[in-house]
Amino acid sequence: MWLNPKLYRTRLFLDVLRIFVLPCVVLSQSCRHVKVRLGLFTLPAHLLAIVFWGFLRNVYYDSKQTQQARRLGARPIPRIKGKWPGNIDILLRMMKAFKTAYLMDVYLELFQEYKCTTLNTRILWVDQIITMDEEHMKFVHATGFNNFWRGRRQKERMEEFLGDGIFNRDDEKWKIHRVTARPFFARERISDFQIFDKHTTTTLNLLSRITASEQPCDAQDLYARFTLDSASEFLFGNNLDTLSLSLPEPGKAKMGPKGSATNDAFGSFAQAFEQAQCVITQRARLGYFWPVAEVKKNKIKEAGQVTKKWLDPLVQRAIDEKAKAKRAGVEAPISERTFMEHLAQNVGLIRDELLSILLASRDTTACLLTFVTYFMAMYPEVAKRMRDEVLQTHGLDRIPTYESLRGLKYVRAVLNETLRLFPPVPLNVRESRPAPISLPPSNLPSYTTAASPYPHIPFIPTPTEPLYMPGGTPIMYMPMLMQRNPDLWGPDADIFDPERFLNPARTAKLSANPMMFTPFSAGPRICIGQNFAYNEASFFLVRLLQQFDTFTLAPEFQPEGSLPPTHWKAKQGRQAIERCWPAAALTLYVKGGLWVRFKKASHN
């Protein structure tokens, strides 16, 4: 029977008993039974007992896994081999690199070093799989979906933040969440752009005032407020109105957990919301024994209390309105309820579900808009072509509709190319269920390193035979690396090129293998809000480009420590040309925010 996920200290205590105390007790009882006194050798004997116990345990597990692999007709996943016991040196190297390395580069270097797209890090003798293999991600998402779940380790890391929310539950509870949320993302709901128009207008009016003062703004913060206000009104029927609150000041803003920070009440909520995500990410990086770092202080508890304080008034409002309607004998049909009012049918789900949906609706769309703006600033010709298409289809003032957005072929290609290079969730985790499984071999052509079609690019061979994966093992899979894999996307995989989503030969390859592009996940857990995100981002970009035509990065206003390190320029891939610092904590963001100057089109 598993412990409550919140009781991580109790789990750690039981692990200490199992790893350290049990072998010492066995040694003491054995010595007492044979009437042997250790005397001066008591301490070294007990230390040796702990080491020997661990050695025997690992020999047993290795033997057991070898037998299971043989039965499945698979070979073990290649293990990373460090110089220190338990790969402690590898863990320390990774934790140090995370501070200054380009996003996902720590893992990419391991894949290149061990020449395989799926590896077992085996940190502190605990199996943990990492993969950038498209076939293995397909297996996790879809073809082998029933072999995986969120798992108890992820619940332990996230319980105090997301609780019973959809991103932290499995099986029947997860299905209930999907059924509850799906009606609110149906086409008739997400094609009503009245809320988008209202908050886009507010955002662009604010942006016009900033531009008139000849100041830059943090586009990431602005978009996060836009998406939060839109999502809160769409889902709760209550606009949080964060766009009316104080913005980060250029040249004065300090770095928050995931961007720039403000010192007002909303800033406290945003920082707590983001800090919780950073803590969860740090826990995942430390692996199975992360509770050691939080024995004295639960690093997520305070952030959880701040977010709860912000959400409680919304929750109480829904409960009160539901009770009032019940007393009056009135119950609105589901088509007329907000998501909040519908959740009030089941009060126990409200807070956790709201937090999960806010995380998805705020962070992912804001991330997409941030990186689209980044690319428009880096590649003015792309911005010009996008604007030309917008003006041809919508003029200077036509409000977009669901049907008119479908005609924006180039804008959609830019959105897709941005999602390919910078998926909002660049890394995700699942856990295999208790039974061992075999991961399928890759369907990609098999090359030797010498015969690689792209000799100037470090080649990573894909597995050509099934790989054995133990039961109850976490697998960390990386859509960002998969979507930049030259074997799937060609030698220019690191280059921003929207044409790849317009070229018939390239789109035919994607149609034949849609799992090579999964920015919104795939399979039964595919994001139910992906069309909402596409519509919201497209609507906003149309209105933005009707008024603005020039976007310029303002690196001089980036908070200290948020510009890309100089050593990136000597590295491979995008990091050599990157002009912002992409980072991730559950979702993708730009470190220190993205400070940009927007310029109004001259004829406006």
Coordinates of C-alpha atoms in Angstrom, one line a residue:
M1 CA 0.0 0.0 0.0
W2 CA 1.4 3.4 -1.0
L3 CA 1.7 6.4 1.3
N4 CA -0.2 9.6 0.8
P5 CA 2.0 11.5 -1.7
K6 CA 2.2 14.5 0.7
L7 CA 4.1 12.3 3.3
Y8 CA 7.4 12.5 1.5
R9 CA 9.4 12.7 4.8
T10 CA 7.8 9.5 6.0
R11 CA 8.7 7.8 2.7
L12 CA 12.3 9.0 3.1
F13 CA 12.4 7.7 6.7
L14 CA 11.3 4.3 5.5
D15 CA 14.0 4.4 2.8
V16 CA 16.6 5.2 5.4
L17 CA 15.4 2.2 7.5
R18 CA 15.5 -0.1 4.4
I19 CA 18.9 1.1 3.1
F20 CA 20.9 1.8 6.3
V21 CA 19.2 0.5 9.4
L22 CA 18.0 -2.9 8.1
P23 CA 21.5 -4.2 7.2
C24 CA 22.9 -3.0 10.5
V25 CA 20.1 -4.8 12.4
V26 CA 20.8 -8.0 10.4
L27 CA 24.5 -7.8 11.2
S28 CA 23.9 -7.2 14.9
Q29 CA 21.4 -10.0 15.2
S30 CA 23.7 -12.4 13.3
C31 CA 26.6 -11.5 15.6
R32 CA 24.4 -12.1 18.6
H33 CA 23.2 -15.4 17.3
V34 CA 26.8 -16.7 16.7
K35 CA 28.0 -15.0 19.9
V36 CA 30.6 -12.8 18.2
R37 CA 31.6 -9.4 19.6
L38 CA 32.9 -6.8 17.1
G39 CA 34.5 -4.5 19.6
L40 CA 36.6 -1.8 17.8
F41 CA 35.4 -3.2 14.5
T42 CA 31.8 -2.3 15.2
L43 CA 31.6 0.9 13.1
P44 CA 33.6 -0.3 10.1
A45 CA 31.7 -3.6 10.2
H46 CA 28.4 -1.9 10.1
L47 CA 29.5 0.4 7.2
L48 CA 30.7 -2.6 5.3
A49 CA 27.3 -4.3 6.0
I50 CA 25.5 -1.4 4.4
V51 CA 27.7 -1.5 1.4
F52 CA 27.5 -5.3 1.0
W53 CA 23.7 -5.2 1.5
G54 CA 23.5 -2.6 -1.3
F55 CA 25.8 -4.7 -3.5
L56 CA 23.7 -7.8 -3.0
R57 CA 20.5 -5.9 -3.6
N58 CA 21.8 -4.5 -6.9
V59 CA 23.1 -8.0 -8.0
Y60 CA 19.6 -9.4 -7.3
Y61 CA 17.8 -6.6 -9.2
D62 CA 20.2 -6.9 -12.1
S63 CA 19.7 -10.6 -12.3
K64 CA 16.0 -10.2 -12.1
Q65 CA 16.0 -7.6 -14.8
T66 CA 18.2 -9.7 -17.1
Q67 CA 15.7 -12.6 -16.8
Q68 CA 12.7 -10.3 -17.5
A69 CA 14.5 -8.8 -20.5
R70 CA 15.2 -12.3 -21.9
R71 CA 11.6 -13.3 -21.5
L72 CA 10.5 -10.1 -23.4
G73 CA 13.1 -10.7 -26.1
A74 CA 14.6 -7.3 -25.4
R75 CA 18.0 -5.9 -24.4
P76 CA 18.5 -3.6 -21.4
I77 CA 18.5 0.1 -22.0
P78 CA 22.1 1.4 -22.2
R79 CA 23.2 2.7 -18.8
I80 CA 25.2 5.8 -18.2
K81 CA 28.4 4.9 -16.3
G82 CA 30.0 7.5 -14.1
K83 CA 33.4 7.3 -12.3
W84 CA 31.8 7.5 -8.8
P85 CA 29.5 4.9 -7.2
G86 CA 25.9 5.5 -8.0
N87 CA 26.8 7.9 -10.8
I88 CA 27.0 10.6 -8.2
D89 CA 29.6 12.4 -10.4
I90 CA 27.0 12.4 -13.2
L91 CA 24.3 13.9 -11.0
L92 CA 26.7 16.6 -9.8
R93 CA 27.8 17.4 -13.3
M94 CA 24.2 17.7 -14.4
M95 CA 23.1 19.9 -11.5
K96 CA 26.0 22.2 -12.2
A97 CA 25.4 22.3 -15.9
F98 CA 21.7 23.1 -15.4
K99 CA 22.7 26.5 -14.1
T100 CA 24.3 27.8 -17.3
A101 CA 23.7 25.2 -20.0
Y102 CA 21.3 25.7 -23.0
L103 CA 17.9 24.1 -22.4
M104 CA 18.1 20.3 -22.8
D105 CA 21.8 20.4 -23.7
V106 CA 22.7 18.4 -20.6
Y107 CA 20.6 15.5 -21.9
L108 CA 21.6 16.0 -25.6
E109 CA 25.3 15.6 -24.6
L110 CA 24.6 12.3 -22.9
F111 CA 22.7 11.0 -25.9
Q112 CA 25.6 12.0 -28.1
E113 CA 28.2 10.5 -25.7
Y114 CA 26.5 7.1 -25.4
K115 CA 25.3 7.1 -29.1
C116 CA 21.7 6.1 -28.3
T117 CA 18.4 8.1 -28.2
T118 CA 17.2 6.3 -25.0
L119 CA 19.4 5.9 -21.8
N120 CA 19.1 4.8 -18.2
T121 CA 20.8 7.4 -15.9
R122 CA 20.8 5.0 -13.0
I123 CA 21.5 7.8 -10.5
L124 CA 22.1 6.4 -7.0
W125 CA 21.3 2.9 -8.3
V126 CA 17.7 4.0 -9.1
D127 CA 16.5 3.4 -12.7
Q128 CA 15.4 6.5 -14.5
I129 CA 15.0 6.5 -18.3
I130 CA 15.6 9.5 -20.5
T131 CA 14.6 9.5 -24.2
M132 CA 14.5 11.7 -27.3
D133 CA 13.4 8.8 -29.4
E134 CA 10.3 9.4 -31.5
E135 CA 9.2 5.8 -31.5
H136 CA 9.5 5.5 -27.8
M137 CA 7.5 8.8 -27.2
K138 CA 4.8 7.4 -29.6
F139 CA 4.7 4.3 -27.4
V140 CA 4.4 6.3 -24.2
H141 CA 1.7 8.6 -25.7
A142 CA -0.4 6.2 -27.7
T143 CA 0.6 2.7 -28.8
G144 CA 1.7 1.7 -25.3
F145 CA -0.5 4.2 -23.4
N146 CA -1.9 1.6 -20.9
N147 CA 1.6 0.6 -19.8
F148 CA 2.2 4.1 -18.3
W149 CA 0.7 6.5 -15.9
R150 CA 1.7 9.7 -14.0
G151 CA 2.8 7.4 -11.2
R152 CA 3.4 7.8 -7.5
R153 CA 6.7 9.6 -7.9
Q154 CA 5.3 12.5 -9.9
K155 CA 2.3 12.7 -7.5
E156 CA 4.7 13.0 -4.6
R157 CA 6.5 15.9 -6.3
M158 CA 3.4 17.8 -7.3
E159 CA 0.7 16.9 -4.7
E160 CA 0.8 20.0 -2.7
F161 CA 0.7 22.2 -5.8
L162 CA -1.7 20.5 -8.2
G163 CA -3.4 18.0 -5.8
D164 CA -6.4 16.3 -7.5
G165 CA -6.0 18.3 -10.7
I166 CA -6.1 16.7 -14.1
F167 CA -2.3 16.8 -14.5
N168 CA -1.7 14.9 -11.3
R169 CA -4.2 12.0 -11.6
D170 CA -4.6 8.7 -13.5
D171 CA -7.2 6.2 -14.5
E172 CA -10.8 6.9 -13.3
K173 CA -10.1 10.3 -11.7
W174 CA -8.2 11.5 -14.8
K175 CA -11.1 10.3 -17.0
I176 CA -13.6 12.3 -14.8
H177 CA -11.5 15.4 -15.3
R178 CA -11.4 14.9 -19.1
V179 CA -15.2 14.4 -19.2
T180 CA -15.7 17.5 -17.0
A181 CA -13.5 19.8 -19.1
R182 CA -14.2 18.6 -22.6
P183 CA -17.6 20.4 -23.2
F184 CA -15.9 23.7 -22.4
F185 CA -13.4 23.3 -25.3
A186 CA -16.0 22.3 -27.9
R187 CA -15.9 24.2 -31.2
E188 CA -18.9 26.3 -30.5
R189 CA -17.3 27.5 -27.2
I190 CA -13.8 28.2 -28.5
S191 CA -15.0 29.8 -31.8
D192 CA -16.7 32.7 -29.9
F193 CA -14.0 35.3 -29.9
Q194 CA -15.8 38.0 -27.9
I195 CA -13.6 37.4 -24.9
F196 CA -10.4 37.3 -27.0
D197 CA -11.4 40.6 -28.6
K198 CA -12.0 42.3 -25.3
H199 CA -8.7 41.4 -23.7
T200 CA -6.7 41.8 -27.0
T201 CA -8.1 45.4 -27.2
T202 CA -7.0 46.1 -23.6
T203 CA -3.6 44.6 -24.2
L204 CA -3.0 46.6 -27.4
N205 CA -4.2 49.9 -25.9
L206 CA -1.7 49.3 -23.1
L207 CA 1.0 48.5 -25.6
S208 CA 0.2 51.7 -27.6
R209 CA 0.7 53.8 -24.4
I210 CA 4.0 52.1 -23.7
T211 CA 5.1 52.6 -27.3
A212 CA 4.1 56.3 -27.2
S213 CA 6.5 56.7 -24.3
E214 CA 9.3 55.1 -26.4
Q215 CA 9.8 52.4 -23.8
P216 CA 10.2 48.7 -24.2
C217 CA 8.1 46.2 -22.3
D218 CA 8.4 42.6 -21.1
A219 CA 6.4 40.9 -23.8
Q220 CA 6.4 37.6 -21.8
D221 CA 4.8 39.3 -18.8
L222 CA 2.3 41.2 -21.0
Y223 CA 1.2 38.0 -22.8
A224 CA 1.0 36.1 -19.5
R225 CA -1.5 38.7 -18.2
F226 CA -3.4 38.7 -21.5
T227 CA -3.8 34.9 -21.4
L228 CA -4.6 34.9 -17.7
D229 CA -7.3 37.5 -18.0
S230 CA -8.8 35.8 -21.0
A231 CA -8.7 32.4 -19.4
S232 CA -10.2 33.6 -16.1
E233 CA -13.2 35.2 -17.8
F234 CA -13.6 32.2 -20.2
L235 CA -13.4 29.6 -17.5
F236 CA -14.6 31.5 -14.4
G237 CA -16.8 34.2 -15.7
N238 CA -14.6 36.6 -13.7
N239 CA -11.9 38.7 -15.2
L240 CA -8.8 38.9 -12.9
D241 CA -7.9 42.1 -14.7
T242 CA -4.2 41.7 -14.2
L243 CA -3.5 44.0 -17.2
S244 CA -4.7 47.0 -15.1
L245 CA -2.1 46.3 -12.5
S246 CA 1.5 47.5 -12.4
L247 CA 3.9 46.2 -15.0
P248 CA 7.6 45.4 -14.7
E249 CA 9.5 48.7 -15.2
P250 CA 12.2 48.7 -17.9
G251 CA 15.7 49.0 -16.3
K252 CA 14.3 48.4 -12.8
A253 CA 12.6 45.1 -13.0
K254 CA 14.3 42.2 -11.2
M255 CA 14.3 38.6 -12.1
G256 CA 11.5 36.4 -10.8
P257 CA 11.4 32.6 -10.8
K258 CA 10.4 32.4 -14.5
G259 CA 10.6 36.0 -15.8
S260 CA 10.6 39.6 -14.5
A261 CA 8.9 40.4 -11.2
T262 CA 6.6 43.1 -9.7
N263 CA 6.1 43.8 -6.1
D264 CA 2.3 44.1 -5.9
A265 CA -0.3 41.5 -4.8
F266 CA -0.5 40.0 -8.3
G267 CA 3.3 39.9 -8.4
S268 CA 3.2 37.8 -5.2
F269 CA 0.7 35.4 -6.7
A270 CA 2.6 35.1 -10.0
Q271 CA 5.9 34.5 -8.2
A272 CA 4.4 31.9 -6.0
F273 CA 2.7 30.2 -9.0
E274 CA 6.1 30.1 -10.8
Q275 CA 8.2 29.3 -7.8
A276 CA 6.1 26.1 -7.2
Q277 CA 6.8 25.0 -10.8
C278 CA 10.6 25.6 -10.3
V279 CA 10.6 23.5 -7.1
I280 CA 8.8 20.7 -8.8
T281 CA 11.3 20.8 -11.7
Q282 CA 14.2 20.8 -9.2
R283 CA 12.7 17.8 -7.4
A284 CA 12.5 15.9 -10.7
R285 CA 16.2 16.7 -11.5
L286 CA 17.4 15.4 -8.1
G287 CA 15.5 12.2 -8.7
Y288 CA 14.2 9.6 -6.2
F289 CA 16.0 11.0 -3.2
W290 CA 14.9 14.7 -3.6
P291 CA 13.3 14.7 -0.1
V292 CA 16.8 14.8 1.4
A293 CA 16.9 18.4 0.2
E294 CA 13.6 19.3 1.9
V295 CA 13.8 17.4 5.2
K296 CA 13.8 20.7 7.1
K297 CA 11.6 22.8 4.9
N298 CA 8.9 22.0 2.3
K299 CA 9.9 24.4 -0.4
I300 CA 6.5 24.3 -2.1
K301 CA 4.3 24.8 1.0
E302 CA 4.5 28.6 1.2
A303 CA 3.9 29.1 -2.6
G304 CA 0.9 26.8 -2.3
Q305 CA -0.6 29.0 0.5
V306 CA -0.2 32.1 -1.6
T307 CA -1.9 30.6 -4.7
K308 CA -4.6 29.2 -2.4
K309 CA -5.2 32.7 -1.0
W310 CA -5.7 34.0 -4.5
L311 CA -8.0 31.2 -5.7
D312 CA -10.2 30.9 -2.6
P313 CA -12.4 33.9 -3.4
L314 CA -13.1 32.5 -6.8
V315 CA -13.9 29.1 -5.4
Q316 CA -16.2 30.6 -2.7
R317 CA -18.0 32.7 -5.3
A318 CA -18.8 29.6 -7.4
I319 CA -20.0 27.7 -4.3
D320 CA -22.2 30.6 -3.1
E321 CA -23.8 31.2 -6.5
K322 CA -24.5 27.5 -6.9
A323 CA -26.2 27.4 -3.5
K324 CA -28.2 30.5 -4.3
A325 CA -29.4 29.0 -7.6
K326 CA -30.3 25.8 -5.9
R327 CA -32.4 27.6 -3.3
A328 CA -34.2 29.5 -6.1
G329 CA -34.8 26.2 -7.9
V330 CA -32.7 27.3 -11.0
E331 CA -30.1 25.2 -12.7
A332 CA -28.5 26.5 -15.9
P333 CA -27.8 24.0 -18.7
I334 CA -24.2 23.1 -19.3
S335 CA -24.1 25.2 -22.4
E336 CA -24.7 28.3 -20.4
R337 CA -22.4 27.6 -17.4
T338 CA -18.8 28.8 -17.0
F339 CA -16.3 26.1 -16.2
M340 CA -16.2 27.3 -12.6
E341 CA -20.0 27.0 -12.3
H342 CA -19.8 23.5 -13.7
L343 CA -17.1 22.5 -11.3
A344 CA -19.3 23.6 -8.5
Q345 CA -21.3 20.5 -9.2
N346 CA -18.4 18.8 -7.5
V347 CA -16.9 21.2 -4.9
G348 CA -14.0 18.9 -4.0
L349 CA -12.4 19.3 -7.4
I350 CA -12.7 23.1 -7.7
R351 CA -9.4 24.5 -6.5
D352 CA -7.1 21.8 -7.8
E353 CA -8.8 21.8 -11.2
L354 CA -8.7 25.6 -11.5
L355 CA -5.0 25.6 -10.8
S356 CA -4.3 23.0 -13.4
I357 CA -6.4 24.7 -16.1
L358 CA -4.8 28.1 -15.2
L359 CA -1.4 26.6 -15.6
A360 CA -2.3 25.2 -19.0
S361 CA -4.2 28.2 -20.4
R362 CA -1.8 30.9 -19.1
D363 CA 1.6 29.5 -19.5
T364 CA 1.4 27.6 -22.7
T365 CA -0.3 30.3 -24.9
A366 CA 1.8 33.0 -23.3
C367 CA 4.9 30.9 -24.2
L368 CA 3.8 30.6 -27.8
L369 CA 3.2 34.3 -28.2
T370 CA 6.5 35.2 -26.5
F371 CA 8.6 33.0 -28.9
V372 CA 6.6 34.1 -32.0
T373 CA 7.5 37.7 -31.0
Y374 CA 11.1 36.7 -30.4
F375 CA 11.3 35.3 -33.9
M376 CA 9.5 38.3 -35.5
A377 CA 12.2 40.4 -33.8
M378 CA 15.0 38.1 -35.0
Y379 CA 13.7 37.8 -38.5
P380 CA 12.0 41.0 -39.7
E381 CA 11.2 39.4 -43.1
V382 CA 9.0 36.9 -41.3
A383 CA 7.1 39.6 -39.5
K384 CA 6.6 41.5 -42.7
R385 CA 5.3 38.4 -44.5
M386 CA 2.9 37.7 -41.6
R387 CA 1.7 41.3 -41.6
D388 CA 1.2 41.2 -45.4
E389 CA -1.0 38.1 -45.1
V390 CA -3.0 39.7 -42.2
L391 CA -3.6 42.9 -44.2
Q392 CA -4.6 40.9 -47.3
T393 CA -7.2 38.8 -45.4
H394 CA -8.3 41.2 -42.6
G395 CA -7.3 44.7 -43.6
L396 CA -6.5 47.2 -40.9
D397 CA -9.5 46.8 -38.7
R398 CA -11.5 43.6 -39.5
I399 CA -12.1 41.5 -36.4
P400 CA -11.0 37.9 -37.0
T401 CA -13.5 35.0 -37.0
Y402 CA -13.1 31.3 -36.7
E403 CA -13.5 31.0 -40.4
S404 CA -11.2 33.8 -41.4
L405 CA -8.3 32.5 -39.3
R406 CA -8.3 29.4 -41.4
G407 CA -7.0 31.5 -44.3
L408 CA -3.9 32.5 -42.5
K409 CA -1.6 29.8 -43.9
Y410 CA 1.7 31.6 -43.3
V411 CA 0.8 32.7 -39.8
R412 CA -0.2 29.2 -38.9
A413 CA 3.1 27.9 -40.3
V414 CA 4.9 30.4 -38.1
L415 CA 3.0 29.2 -35.1
N416 CA 3.8 25.6 -35.9
E417 CA 7.5 26.3 -36.5
T418 CA 7.7 28.1 -33.2
L419 CA 6.0 25.2 -31.4
R420 CA 8.4 22.8 -33.1
L421 CA 11.5 24.6 -31.9
F422 CA 10.1 25.8 -28.5
P423 CA 7.2 23.4 -27.4
P424 CA 5.5 24.9 -24.3
V425 CA 6.2 21.6 -22.5
P426 CA 9.7 20.7 -23.7
L427 CA 10.1 17.8 -21.3
N428 CA 7.5 15.5 -19.7
V429 CA 7.5 12.5 -17.4
R430 CA 5.6 9.2 -17.1
E431 CA 6.1 6.1 -15.0
S432 CA 5.8 2.5 -16.2
R433 CA 3.2 0.5 -14.4
P434 CA 4.4 -2.4 -12.2
A435 CA 4.8 -4.9 -15.0
P436 CA 8.1 -4.8 -17.0
I437 CA 7.7 -3.8 -20.7
S438 CA 9.8 -3.6 -23.9
L439 CA 10.1 -0.3 -25.8
P440 CA 9.7 -0.9 -29.6
P441 CA 12.6 -0.5 -32.0
S442 CA 12.8 2.7 -34.1
N443 CA 11.4 2.9 -37.6
L444 CA 14.0 5.4 -38.7
P445 CA 16.7 4.3 -41.2
S446 CA 19.6 2.7 -39.4
Y447 CA 23.0 4.4 -40.1
T448 CA 26.4 4.0 -38.7
T449 CA 28.1 7.2 -37.5
A450 CA 30.3 7.2 -40.6
A451 CA 27.4 6.7 -43.0
S452 CA 25.2 9.5 -41.4
P453 CA 23.5 11.6 -44.2
Y454 CA 24.5 14.7 -42.2
P455 CA 28.2 14.2 -41.4
H456 CA 28.6 17.8 -40.1
I457 CA 26.0 17.1 -37.4
P458 CA 26.7 14.9 -34.3
F459 CA 24.8 11.7 -35.1
I460 CA 22.8 9.8 -32.5
P461 CA 21.8 6.2 -33.6
T462 CA 18.3 5.1 -32.8
P463 CA 17.7 1.6 -31.2
T464 CA 17.2 -1.1 -33.8
E465 CA 15.9 -3.7 -31.3
P466 CA 13.4 -3.8 -28.4
L467 CA 14.6 -2.3 -25.2
Y468 CA 13.7 -3.7 -21.8
M469 CA 12.2 -1.2 -19.3
P470 CA 11.6 -2.3 -15.7
G471 CA 8.2 -1.9 -14.0
G472 CA 7.6 1.1 -11.8
T473 CA 10.3 3.2 -13.6
P474 CA 10.1 6.9 -14.5
I475 CA 10.7 7.8 -18.2
M476 CA 11.6 11.4 -19.0
Y477 CA 10.8 12.1 -22.6
M478 CA 11.8 15.3 -24.5
P479 CA 9.6 16.6 -27.3
M480 CA 12.0 19.5 -27.8
L481 CA 14.9 17.3 -28.7
M482 CA 12.8 15.0 -30.8
Q483 CA 11.4 18.0 -32.8
R484 CA 14.9 19.2 -33.5
N485 CA 16.2 15.7 -34.5
P486 CA 17.9 16.0 -37.9
D487 CA 16.9 12.4 -38.7
L488 CA 13.3 13.5 -38.6
W489 CA 13.5 17.2 -39.7
G490 CA 16.6 17.3 -41.9
P491 CA 20.0 19.0 -41.5
D492 CA 18.4 22.4 -40.9
A493 CA 16.4 21.1 -37.9
D494 CA 17.8 23.8 -35.6
I495 CA 16.9 26.6 -38.1
F496 CA 13.7 28.6 -37.8
D497 CA 12.0 28.1 -41.2
P498 CA 8.2 28.3 -41.4
E499 CA 8.4 27.1 -45.0
R500 CA 8.8 23.5 -43.8
F501 CA 5.1 23.6 -42.8
L502 CA 4.1 24.9 -46.3
N503 CA 6.4 22.7 -48.5
P504 CA 4.3 19.8 -49.9
A505 CA 7.1 17.3 -49.6
R506 CA 7.8 18.1 -46.0
T507 CA 4.1 18.3 -45.0
A508 CA 3.6 14.9 -46.6
K509 CA 6.3 13.5 -44.4
L510 CA 4.6 15.0 -41.4
S511 CA 1.2 13.7 -42.4
A512 CA 2.7 10.2 -42.8
N513 CA 4.3 10.4 -39.3
P514 CA 2.3 12.9 -37.2
M515 CA 4.1 11.8 -34.0
M516 CA 7.2 13.7 -35.0
F517 CA 5.4 16.9 -34.1
T518 CA 3.6 16.7 -30.7
P519 CA 3.8 20.2 -29.1
F520 CA 0.4 19.5 -27.4
S521 CA 1.2 15.9 -26.5
A522 CA -0.6 13.0 -28.3
G523 CA -2.8 10.0 -27.7
P524 CA -5.5 9.8 -25.0
R525 CA -3.8 12.6 -23.0
I526 CA -3.6 15.0 -25.9
C527 CA -4.2 18.6 -24.8
I528 CA -8.0 19.3 -25.1
G529 CA -7.2 23.0 -25.2
Q530 CA -4.9 23.0 -28.3
N531 CA -7.5 24.6 -30.6
F532 CA -8.3 27.2 -28.0
A533 CA -4.5 28.0 -27.9
Y534 CA -4.2 28.2 -31.7
N535 CA -7.3 30.4 -31.9
E536 CA -6.3 32.7 -29.1
A537 CA -2.7 33.1 -30.4
S538 CA -3.9 33.6 -34.0
F539 CA -6.5 36.2 -33.0
F540 CA -4.1 38.2 -31.0
L541 CA -1.4 38.2 -33.7
V542 CA -3.9 39.4 -36.3
R543 CA -4.9 42.4 -34.1
L544 CA -1.3 43.0 -33.2
L545 CA 0.0 43.0 -36.8
Q546 CA -2.9 45.3 -37.9
Q547 CA -1.3 48.0 -35.7
F548 CA 2.3 47.2 -35.3
D549 CA 5.0 46.3 -37.9
T550 CA 8.4 46.4 -36.2
F551 CA 9.6 44.4 -33.2
T552 CA 13.1 44.9 -31.8
L553 CA 14.8 43.1 -28.9
A554 CA 16.0 45.3 -26.1
P555 CA 18.7 43.3 -24.4
E556 CA 20.0 46.3 -22.5
F557 CA 16.8 46.1 -20.3
Q558 CA 17.1 42.4 -19.5
P559 CA 17.6 41.9 -15.7
E560 CA 21.1 41.0 -14.7
G561 CA 22.0 37.4 -15.3
S562 CA 19.3 36.8 -17.9
L563 CA 21.3 37.2 -21.2
P564 CA 22.7 34.1 -22.9
P565 CA 26.1 33.1 -21.5
T566 CA 29.0 33.9 -23.9
H567 CA 30.1 30.3 -24.0
W568 CA 27.0 29.4 -25.9
K569 CA 28.4 30.9 -29.1
A570 CA 31.0 28.2 -29.3
K571 CA 28.4 25.4 -29.0
Q572 CA 26.4 23.5 -31.6
G573 CA 22.8 24.1 -32.7
R574 CA 20.6 27.1 -31.9
Q575 CA 22.4 28.2 -28.8
A576 CA 25.2 29.6 -31.0
I577 CA 22.7 32.2 -32.4
E578 CA 20.2 32.5 -29.5
R579 CA 19.5 36.0 -28.2
C580 CA 17.4 35.1 -25.3
W581 CA 17.8 32.5 -22.5
P582 CA 15.1 29.7 -22.9
A583 CA 14.5 27.8 -19.7
A584 CA 11.9 25.4 -18.4
A585 CA 10.0 24.7 -15.1
L586 CA 7.1 22.5 -16.1
T587 CA 6.5 24.9 -19.0
L588 CA 8.9 26.9 -21.2
Y589 CA 9.8 30.5 -20.5
V590 CA 12.4 33.2 -21.2
K591 CA 14.7 33.8 -18.3
G592 CA 14.2 37.4 -17.1
G593 CA 11.4 38.0 -19.5
L594 CA 11.6 39.1 -23.2
W595 CA 12.1 42.8 -23.4
V596 CA 11.0 44.2 -26.7
R597 CA 10.3 47.5 -28.4
F598 CA 7.1 47.5 -30.4
K599 CA 6.7 50.1 -33.2
K600 CA 3.4 51.3 -34.6
A601 CA 2.9 51.0 -38.4
S602 CA 3.4 54.4 -40.0
H603 CA 0.0 54.6 -41.7
N604 CA -1.8 53.9 -38.4

